[in-house]
Amino acid sequence: MNRISTHTVVVGAGIAGSWLAYRLAQRGVPVVLLAAEDADTPTVSRSAAAVFNRTLMETTDAQELAALLADETQTQHPELQPLIRDYLPREFGALTELVEFQRIDTMVIPQHPVPFPRLGAGGEILELLHRQIRALGGRLIVGRVTDLLVEENTCRGVAYIRDAGNGVVEARAVVIATGGFSGLMPHAHTPNAGAMLGTFAAAGGHLTNLEFAQRHALGDLTAERVLYPPDLAGARFYRNGERATWLERAHANIDERYRDLQIFQQYWRHNLQVPHSLRRGEENYAIGPIYGLSMGGIAHIGSATDIDGVYVTGEARHDIVADSIIGRPWAIYLCTSGMLADLLESLPHNGYAGDVPAPDDRIAPEATLHATIRGRLTEFADDRFSEPAADAFVSWCRQRRHHLAEAQKSDAALLILAEAYALSARLRRESRGYFYRADHPTADPALAQLRTRASYDGTTDTVSVEMVAQETAGTGTS
């Protein structure tokens, strides 16, 4: 078994994890970046357009910033807005030392002859960061994490699997930067299923707001991809074979800051089971709303979780609760990772964990489990939601875990996450933001600013969820 000791191990090599590893390597902090990069779990950042909202970086007015990060769920993490204000100028400035950007209207994008956000620019930035990390002495390892090595609520490293065999990374700090859980959902634009969040819960950590996820107003349901302006140029929308004029006008006329949420609330809630299509020349495919980014994730205060030694950044961290995400996610990732780099650099650089007991061999997750979970979640999502259906899904998750072998930790983690999602959605008896329950179609004022918090009991192999006030979420107390 391969064994490595380091100061910080970052799990996840998307923009959040890569930026953190780069900023640590710049400061001489020993860092290992673990990437689960294979055909089944491509890094979403590689296909991203690397778009930044210019106003986020230029505004000094607290009210204007609050408007840019408007949150109809009323559960936004209170640290998000001051984090953007305090860290974005510095972190974006550091990025521009590596990548040249250009301004286009309210957006800032990587320099390119075509004045439009270019998909794939994110991958180019990642490749550049990975070269920089190696040049500065950091290490990049391809492997899938199967365990957080936790003893008495203190994490001493991670176990991972790869083609060449299993391994352990001992570390003073473990950072989860693997993305969120939105890929767990049907018609999500990312295949990343968020199993690391389930691994964190299995180790004793808390998850929060799993019922909330952003949705893009228009997506290709077959390919499960977002439709961008170039895809829609000259296109016509159809509802059950007839022109969907309301949808066409709404997409053309609603301000991009409100478009996705308003179209979801005013149109898709009432038309989810009606077939829609887009036609442009010879192109013809099914369209509808698709899941975008997770709005919940790992509970934290200042990126520190309730497991000592475990930190979180990126989409895995509960932060991105905003009505509009255009130009915001990458900015938030830079800020959280920049803040976390400051925090981790201050930790002692000696006294690594050492001699962490290696777990038994683990095996890769079952290839079909993710697809099976997605299909079963479809049965009680949105207009089909019912508490008996959610309960049946929870029972299935528990039964499926009961039959897993000890070596199938990744499968168990995914089932824990799926159960936590279903119970969180069941507990929130209302519709709020992008979250929709047909049996409770309106928002309940009594639930405003309350979050769901999920925890896992390994003794009984069950997940439980409670509602907590905003100021106590992530502290382990209510």
Coordinates of C-alpha atoms in Angstrom, one line a residue:
M1 CA 0.0 0.0 0.0
N2 CA 1.3 3.4 -1.0
R3 CA 1.6 5.8 2.0
I4 CA 2.3 9.5 1.9
S5 CA 2.6 12.1 4.7
T6 CA 1.9 15.8 4.0
H7 CA 0.6 18.9 5.6
T8 CA -2.7 19.2 3.6
V9 CA -4.5 16.8 1.3
V10 CA -7.1 18.4 -1.0
V11 CA -9.7 15.9 -2.3
G12 CA -11.0 17.1 -5.6
A13 CA -9.1 18.8 -8.5
G14 CA -11.7 21.1 -9.9
I15 CA -11.3 24.9 -9.7
A16 CA -11.8 25.1 -5.9
G17 CA -9.4 22.3 -4.9
S18 CA -6.8 23.2 -7.6
W19 CA -6.8 26.9 -6.6
L20 CA -6.4 26.0 -2.9
A21 CA -3.5 23.6 -3.7
Y22 CA -1.9 26.3 -5.9
R23 CA -2.2 29.0 -3.2
L24 CA -0.7 26.6 -0.6
A25 CA 2.1 25.5 -2.8
Q26 CA 2.9 29.2 -3.5
R27 CA 3.5 29.6 0.3
G28 CA 5.7 26.5 0.6
V29 CA 3.0 24.4 2.4
P30 CA 3.4 20.7 1.5
V31 CA 0.2 19.7 -0.3
V32 CA -1.2 16.7 -2.1
L33 CA -4.1 17.2 -4.6
L34 CA -6.2 14.0 -5.1
A35 CA -8.1 13.9 -8.4
A36 CA -10.8 11.3 -9.1
E37 CA -10.4 12.0 -12.8
D38 CA -11.6 9.2 -15.0
A39 CA -14.2 8.5 -17.6
D40 CA -17.0 8.2 -15.0
T41 CA -16.3 11.3 -13.0
P42 CA -14.9 14.1 -15.1
T43 CA -14.1 17.3 -13.4
V44 CA -17.0 19.6 -14.1
S45 CA -14.7 22.6 -14.2
R46 CA -13.1 21.3 -17.3
S47 CA -16.2 22.2 -19.4
A48 CA -16.9 25.4 -17.5
A49 CA -16.7 28.8 -19.2
A50 CA -14.8 30.5 -16.3
V51 CA -17.2 33.4 -16.2
F52 CA -17.0 36.1 -13.4
N53 CA -19.6 38.7 -12.7
R54 CA -17.6 42.0 -12.9
T55 CA -20.0 43.8 -10.5
L56 CA -19.1 41.3 -7.7
M57 CA -15.5 42.5 -7.9
E58 CA -16.2 46.2 -8.3
T59 CA -19.0 46.9 -5.8
T60 CA -18.2 48.4 -2.4
D61 CA -21.9 48.8 -1.4
A62 CA -23.2 46.2 1.0
Q63 CA -26.8 46.5 -0.3
E64 CA -25.7 46.2 -3.9
L65 CA -23.7 43.0 -3.1
A66 CA -26.7 41.6 -1.2
A67 CA -28.9 42.2 -4.3
L68 CA -26.3 40.4 -6.5
L69 CA -26.5 37.4 -4.2
A70 CA -30.3 37.5 -3.6
D71 CA -31.6 34.4 -2.0
E72 CA -35.2 33.5 -2.1
T73 CA -34.7 30.4 0.1
Q74 CA -33.6 32.7 3.0
T75 CA -31.0 30.1 4.1
Q76 CA -27.9 31.6 2.6
H77 CA -24.8 31.1 4.7
P78 CA -24.1 34.4 6.5
E79 CA -20.4 34.3 5.7
L80 CA -20.9 34.3 1.9
Q81 CA -21.4 38.1 1.3
P82 CA -18.5 39.3 3.5
L83 CA -16.3 36.5 2.1
I84 CA -16.9 37.9 -1.5
R85 CA -16.2 41.4 -0.3
D86 CA -13.0 40.6 1.6
Y87 CA -11.3 38.0 -0.7
L88 CA -12.5 38.4 -4.3
P89 CA -10.3 41.3 -5.3
R90 CA -7.2 39.6 -4.0
E91 CA -7.9 36.1 -5.4
F92 CA -9.1 37.3 -8.8
G93 CA -6.1 39.5 -9.0
A94 CA -3.8 36.5 -8.3
L95 CA -5.6 34.6 -11.0
T96 CA -5.1 37.4 -13.6
E97 CA -1.3 37.0 -13.0
L98 CA -1.7 33.6 -14.7
V99 CA -4.6 34.1 -17.1
E100 CA -5.5 37.2 -19.2
F101 CA -9.1 38.2 -18.9
Q102 CA -11.4 40.5 -21.0
R103 CA -14.5 42.4 -20.1
I104 CA -17.8 41.7 -21.9
D105 CA -20.7 43.7 -20.6
T106 CA -21.2 42.7 -17.0
M107 CA -19.0 39.7 -17.3
V108 CA -15.3 39.0 -17.2
I109 CA -14.1 36.0 -19.3
P110 CA -10.7 34.5 -20.3
Q111 CA -9.2 36.4 -23.3
H112 CA -10.3 35.0 -26.6
P113 CA -11.0 36.4 -30.1
V114 CA -14.7 35.4 -29.8
P115 CA -16.5 37.8 -27.4
F116 CA -18.6 35.1 -25.7
P117 CA -18.0 32.8 -22.7
R118 CA -16.2 29.8 -24.1
L119 CA -17.0 26.3 -22.7
G120 CA -13.8 24.5 -22.0
A121 CA -11.8 27.6 -20.8
G122 CA -12.1 26.2 -17.3
G123 CA -10.2 23.1 -18.4
E124 CA -7.4 25.2 -19.7
I125 CA -7.1 27.1 -16.4
L126 CA -7.0 23.8 -14.5
E127 CA -4.2 22.4 -16.6
L128 CA -2.2 25.6 -16.0
L129 CA -2.8 25.4 -12.3
H130 CA -1.8 21.7 -12.1
R131 CA 1.5 22.5 -13.9
Q132 CA 2.1 25.4 -11.4
I133 CA 1.3 23.1 -8.4
R134 CA 3.9 20.5 -9.6
A135 CA 6.5 23.2 -10.3
L136 CA 6.1 24.6 -6.8
G137 CA 6.6 21.2 -5.2
G138 CA 3.0 20.0 -4.7
R139 CA 1.9 16.5 -5.7
L140 CA -1.1 15.5 -7.9
I141 CA -2.4 11.9 -7.5
V142 CA -5.2 10.3 -9.4
G143 CA -7.3 8.3 -7.0
R144 CA -10.8 8.0 -5.6
V145 CA -11.1 8.6 -1.8
T146 CA -12.9 5.8 0.0
D147 CA -12.4 6.7 3.7
L148 CA -11.8 9.6 6.0
L149 CA -9.4 8.2 8.6
V150 CA -11.2 9.6 11.7
E151 CA -10.3 8.7 15.3
E152 CA -12.2 10.3 18.2
N153 CA -13.6 12.9 15.9
T154 CA -10.2 13.9 14.6
C155 CA -9.3 13.2 11.0
R156 CA -5.7 12.0 10.4
G157 CA -5.9 11.5 6.6
V158 CA -7.6 9.7 3.8
A159 CA -7.6 6.3 2.1
Y160 CA -7.9 6.1 -1.7
I161 CA -8.0 3.6 -4.5
R162 CA -6.5 3.7 -7.9
D163 CA -5.5 1.4 -10.7
A164 CA -2.1 0.8 -9.2
G165 CA -3.6 -0.2 -5.8
N166 CA -4.8 1.3 -2.6
G167 CA -3.1 4.2 -0.7
V168 CA -3.2 6.4 2.4
V169 CA -2.4 10.1 2.7
E170 CA -1.6 11.2 6.2
A171 CA -2.2 14.9 6.8
R172 CA -2.7 17.5 9.4
A173 CA -5.6 19.0 7.3
V174 CA -8.0 17.2 4.9
V175 CA -10.0 19.5 2.6
I176 CA -13.1 18.3 0.7
A177 CA -13.4 20.0 -2.6
T178 CA -15.1 17.3 -4.6
G179 CA -18.2 19.3 -5.8
G180 CA -21.8 19.0 -4.6
F181 CA -24.6 16.5 -4.7
S182 CA -26.6 17.9 -7.6
G183 CA -25.4 15.1 -9.9
L184 CA -27.3 12.8 -7.7
M185 CA -30.5 14.2 -9.1
P186 CA -32.3 13.3 -12.4
H187 CA -31.5 15.5 -15.4
A188 CA -28.4 17.0 -13.7
H189 CA -25.8 18.6 -15.9
T190 CA -23.0 17.0 -14.0
P191 CA -22.3 13.2 -13.5
N192 CA -20.5 13.9 -10.2
A193 CA -22.8 12.3 -7.6
G194 CA -21.3 13.8 -4.4
A195 CA -20.4 10.4 -2.8
M196 CA -17.7 12.3 -0.8
L197 CA -20.4 14.1 1.1
G198 CA -21.8 10.7 2.1
T199 CA -18.3 9.6 3.2
F200 CA -18.1 12.7 5.4
A201 CA -21.5 12.0 6.9
A202 CA -20.5 8.3 7.6
A203 CA -17.4 9.7 9.5
G204 CA -19.7 11.7 11.8
G205 CA -20.1 15.0 10.0
H206 CA -23.2 17.0 9.3
L207 CA -24.8 17.9 6.0
T208 CA -27.1 20.8 5.5
N209 CA -29.7 22.1 3.0
L210 CA -29.6 19.0 0.8
E211 CA -33.1 19.7 -0.6
F212 CA -32.0 23.0 -2.2
A213 CA -30.4 22.9 -5.7
Q214 CA -30.3 25.5 -8.5
R215 CA -31.9 24.7 -11.8
H216 CA -31.2 26.0 -15.3
A217 CA -34.4 27.0 -17.0
L218 CA -33.5 25.3 -20.3
G219 CA -31.6 22.1 -20.8
D220 CA -31.3 19.3 -23.2
L221 CA -33.0 16.5 -21.2
T222 CA -31.5 13.7 -23.4
A223 CA -27.9 14.8 -23.1
E224 CA -28.4 16.4 -19.7
R225 CA -26.6 19.5 -20.6
V226 CA -27.3 23.2 -20.2
L227 CA -28.5 25.1 -23.3
Y228 CA -26.6 28.3 -23.8
P229 CA -27.4 31.3 -26.1
P230 CA -25.5 29.8 -29.1
D231 CA -27.7 26.7 -28.8
L232 CA -30.8 28.8 -28.8
A233 CA -30.1 31.2 -31.6
G234 CA -32.9 30.8 -34.1
A235 CA -34.5 28.0 -32.1
R236 CA -38.3 27.6 -31.6
F237 CA -39.8 26.0 -28.4
Y238 CA -42.7 23.6 -28.5
R239 CA -45.1 22.4 -25.8
N240 CA -46.8 19.2 -26.6
G241 CA -46.3 19.9 -30.3
E242 CA -47.6 23.5 -30.2
R243 CA -45.4 26.6 -30.0
A244 CA -44.5 27.5 -26.4
T245 CA -44.8 31.2 -26.9
W246 CA -44.8 32.1 -23.2
L247 CA -41.5 30.2 -22.7
E248 CA -39.9 31.8 -25.8
R249 CA -40.9 35.3 -24.7
A250 CA -39.8 34.7 -21.1
H251 CA -36.4 33.4 -22.1
A252 CA -35.9 36.4 -24.4
N253 CA -37.2 39.1 -22.1
I254 CA -36.6 38.3 -18.5
D255 CA -33.4 39.8 -17.0
E256 CA -30.7 37.0 -16.7
R257 CA -30.4 37.8 -13.0
Y258 CA -34.0 36.5 -12.5
R259 CA -34.6 34.3 -15.5
D260 CA -33.9 30.8 -14.3
L261 CA -35.9 31.1 -11.0
Q262 CA -38.8 33.0 -12.5
I263 CA -39.2 30.6 -15.4
F264 CA -39.0 27.6 -13.0
Q265 CA -41.6 29.1 -10.6
Q266 CA -44.0 30.6 -13.1
Y267 CA -43.8 27.9 -15.9
W268 CA -42.1 24.7 -15.2
R269 CA -43.9 24.0 -11.9
H270 CA -47.1 23.7 -13.9
N271 CA -45.7 22.0 -17.0
L272 CA -43.1 19.5 -15.7
Q273 CA -44.9 16.4 -17.1
V274 CA -45.8 18.1 -20.4
P275 CA -43.3 17.2 -23.2
H276 CA -41.3 20.1 -24.6
S277 CA -38.9 20.3 -27.4
L278 CA -36.5 22.7 -29.1
R279 CA -36.2 22.8 -32.9
R280 CA -33.5 24.6 -34.8
G281 CA -32.9 23.5 -38.4
E282 CA -32.4 19.7 -38.3
E283 CA -31.9 19.8 -34.6
N284 CA -34.8 18.6 -32.4
Y285 CA -34.4 17.5 -28.8
A286 CA -36.4 17.3 -25.6
I287 CA -36.0 20.3 -23.3
G288 CA -36.9 21.1 -19.7
P289 CA -35.3 22.4 -16.5
I290 CA -32.2 20.6 -15.4
Y291 CA -30.3 20.6 -12.1
G292 CA -27.3 22.9 -11.9
L293 CA -25.4 23.5 -8.7
S294 CA -26.0 22.3 -5.2
M295 CA -27.2 24.9 -2.8
G296 CA -26.5 22.8 0.3
G297 CA -23.6 20.6 1.3
I298 CA -21.2 20.2 4.2
A299 CA -22.1 22.2 7.3
H300 CA -19.2 24.5 8.3
I301 CA -18.2 27.7 10.1
G302 CA -15.4 29.4 8.2
S303 CA -14.8 26.2 6.1
A304 CA -14.0 24.2 9.3
T305 CA -16.4 21.3 9.8
D306 CA -17.5 19.5 12.9
I307 CA -14.8 16.9 12.4
D308 CA -11.5 18.2 13.6
G309 CA -9.0 18.5 10.8
V310 CA -11.6 18.4 8.0
Y311 CA -12.3 21.5 6.0
V312 CA -14.4 22.2 2.9
T313 CA -14.3 24.5 -0.1
G314 CA -16.1 24.8 -3.4
E315 CA -19.6 23.5 -4.2
A316 CA -19.3 20.8 -1.4
R317 CA -19.4 23.7 1.1
H318 CA -22.8 25.1 1.9
D319 CA -22.6 28.5 0.3
I320 CA -24.1 28.8 -3.1
V321 CA -27.7 29.7 -2.2
A322 CA -28.5 32.4 -4.7
D323 CA -31.4 33.1 -7.1
S324 CA -29.0 33.6 -10.1
I325 CA -25.6 31.8 -10.4
I326 CA -24.3 33.4 -13.7
G327 CA -20.8 34.6 -13.0
R328 CA -20.9 33.6 -9.3
P329 CA -19.7 30.0 -8.6
W330 CA -16.0 30.5 -9.8
A331 CA -15.8 33.7 -7.8
I332 CA -17.1 32.0 -4.7
Y333 CA -14.7 29.1 -5.1
L334 CA -11.7 31.5 -5.4
C335 CA -12.8 33.3 -2.3
T336 CA -13.4 30.3 -0.1
S337 CA -10.1 28.6 -1.2
G338 CA -8.2 31.9 -0.7
M339 CA -9.5 32.2 2.8
L340 CA -8.8 28.6 3.5
A341 CA -5.2 28.9 2.3
D342 CA -4.7 31.7 4.9
L343 CA -6.2 29.5 7.6
L344 CA -4.2 26.3 6.7
E345 CA -0.9 28.1 6.3
S346 CA -1.1 29.1 9.9
L347 CA -1.3 25.5 11.1
P348 CA 2.0 24.0 12.4
H349 CA 4.1 22.4 9.6
N350 CA 5.5 19.7 11.8
G351 CA 4.1 16.8 13.7
Y352 CA 2.2 15.0 10.9
A353 CA -0.2 12.4 12.0
G354 CA 2.2 9.4 11.3
D355 CA 1.3 5.7 11.5
V356 CA -2.3 6.1 10.6
P357 CA -3.8 2.6 10.5
A358 CA -4.6 1.6 6.9
P359 CA -8.1 0.4 6.3
D360 CA -8.8 -2.9 4.6
D361 CA -8.9 -3.0 0.8
R362 CA -11.8 -1.1 -0.8
I363 CA -13.3 -1.6 -4.2
A364 CA -14.6 0.9 -6.8
P365 CA -18.3 1.8 -6.7
E366 CA -20.8 -0.2 -8.6
A367 CA -21.2 1.4 -12.1
T368 CA -25.0 1.2 -12.1
L369 CA -25.8 2.4 -8.6
H370 CA -25.7 6.1 -9.5
A371 CA -28.1 5.6 -12.4
T372 CA -30.4 3.5 -10.2
I373 CA -30.6 6.2 -7.6
R374 CA -31.3 8.8 -10.2
G375 CA -34.1 6.8 -11.6
R376 CA -35.7 6.1 -8.2
L377 CA -35.5 9.8 -7.2
T378 CA -37.4 10.7 -10.4
E379 CA -40.4 8.7 -9.0
F380 CA -41.1 11.3 -6.3
A381 CA -39.5 14.5 -7.5
D382 CA -41.4 17.8 -7.9
D383 CA -45.0 17.3 -9.0
R384 CA -44.8 13.6 -8.1
F385 CA -43.6 14.3 -4.5
S386 CA -45.3 12.4 -1.8
E387 CA -44.1 11.5 1.7
P388 CA -45.0 7.7 1.2
A389 CA -42.8 7.7 -1.9
A390 CA -40.0 9.4 -0.1
D391 CA -40.3 6.9 2.8
A392 CA -40.2 4.0 0.3
F393 CA -37.0 5.4 -1.2
V394 CA -35.4 5.8 2.3
S395 CA -36.3 2.1 3.1
W396 CA -34.7 1.0 -0.2
C397 CA -31.5 2.9 0.6
R398 CA -31.2 1.2 4.0
Q399 CA -32.0 -2.2 2.6
R400 CA -29.4 -1.8 -0.2
R401 CA -26.8 -0.7 2.3
H402 CA -27.6 -3.7 4.5
H403 CA -26.5 -6.1 1.7
L404 CA -23.2 -4.3 0.9
A405 CA -19.9 -5.8 1.8
E406 CA -17.5 -3.9 4.1
A407 CA -15.3 -3.1 1.1
Q408 CA -18.1 -1.3 -0.7
K409 CA -17.6 2.0 1.2
S410 CA -18.2 4.2 -1.8
D411 CA -21.6 2.6 -2.5
A412 CA -22.6 2.9 1.1
A413 CA -21.6 6.6 1.1
L414 CA -23.7 7.3 -2.0
L415 CA -26.7 5.6 -0.4
I416 CA -26.3 7.6 2.8
L417 CA -26.2 10.8 0.8
A418 CA -29.3 9.8 -1.2
E419 CA -31.2 8.9 2.0
A420 CA -30.2 12.3 3.6
Y421 CA -31.5 14.1 0.5
A422 CA -34.9 12.3 0.6
L423 CA -35.3 12.9 4.4
S424 CA -34.3 16.6 4.0
A425 CA -36.9 17.1 1.2
R426 CA -39.5 15.2 3.3
L427 CA -38.9 17.5 6.3
R428 CA -39.3 20.7 4.4
R429 CA -43.0 20.8 4.0
E430 CA -43.1 23.8 1.6
S431 CA -41.9 25.0 -1.7
R432 CA -39.2 27.6 -1.6
G433 CA -36.8 28.9 -4.3
Y434 CA -36.1 26.1 -6.8
F435 CA -37.3 23.5 -4.3
Y436 CA -40.8 22.3 -5.2
R437 CA -43.2 19.9 -3.5
A438 CA -46.6 19.4 -5.1
D439 CA -48.2 18.6 -1.8
H440 CA -47.0 21.9 -0.3
P441 CA -46.8 24.3 -3.3
T442 CA -46.3 27.5 -1.3
A443 CA -43.6 28.8 1.1
D444 CA -44.2 28.5 4.9
P445 CA -43.1 31.7 6.6
A446 CA -42.4 29.7 9.7
L447 CA -39.6 27.8 7.9
A448 CA -37.8 30.9 6.6
Q449 CA -34.1 31.0 7.6
L450 CA -34.3 27.4 8.9
R451 CA -32.0 24.8 7.5
T452 CA -32.2 21.1 7.4
R453 CA -29.2 19.3 9.1
A454 CA -28.6 15.6 8.3
S455 CA -26.5 13.2 10.4
Y456 CA -25.7 9.5 10.1
D457 CA -25.8 7.0 12.9
G458 CA -23.4 4.1 12.1
T459 CA -24.7 2.0 15.0
T460 CA -28.2 1.8 13.5
D461 CA -27.2 2.6 9.9
T462 CA -29.8 5.3 9.6
V463 CA -29.9 9.0 8.7
S464 CA -31.8 11.6 10.7
V465 CA -32.7 15.2 9.7
E466 CA -33.7 18.1 11.9
M467 CA -34.5 21.8 11.3
V468 CA -32.0 24.2 12.9
A469 CA -31.7 27.9 13.1
Q470 CA -29.2 29.6 10.8
E471 CA -26.8 30.7 13.5
T472 CA -26.4 27.2 14.9
A473 CA -26.2 25.2 11.7
G474 CA -22.8 23.4 11.5
T475 CA -22.0 23.8 15.2
G476 CA -23.4 20.4 16.2
T477 CA -25.9 22.0 18.6
S478 CA -29.4 23.4 18.2

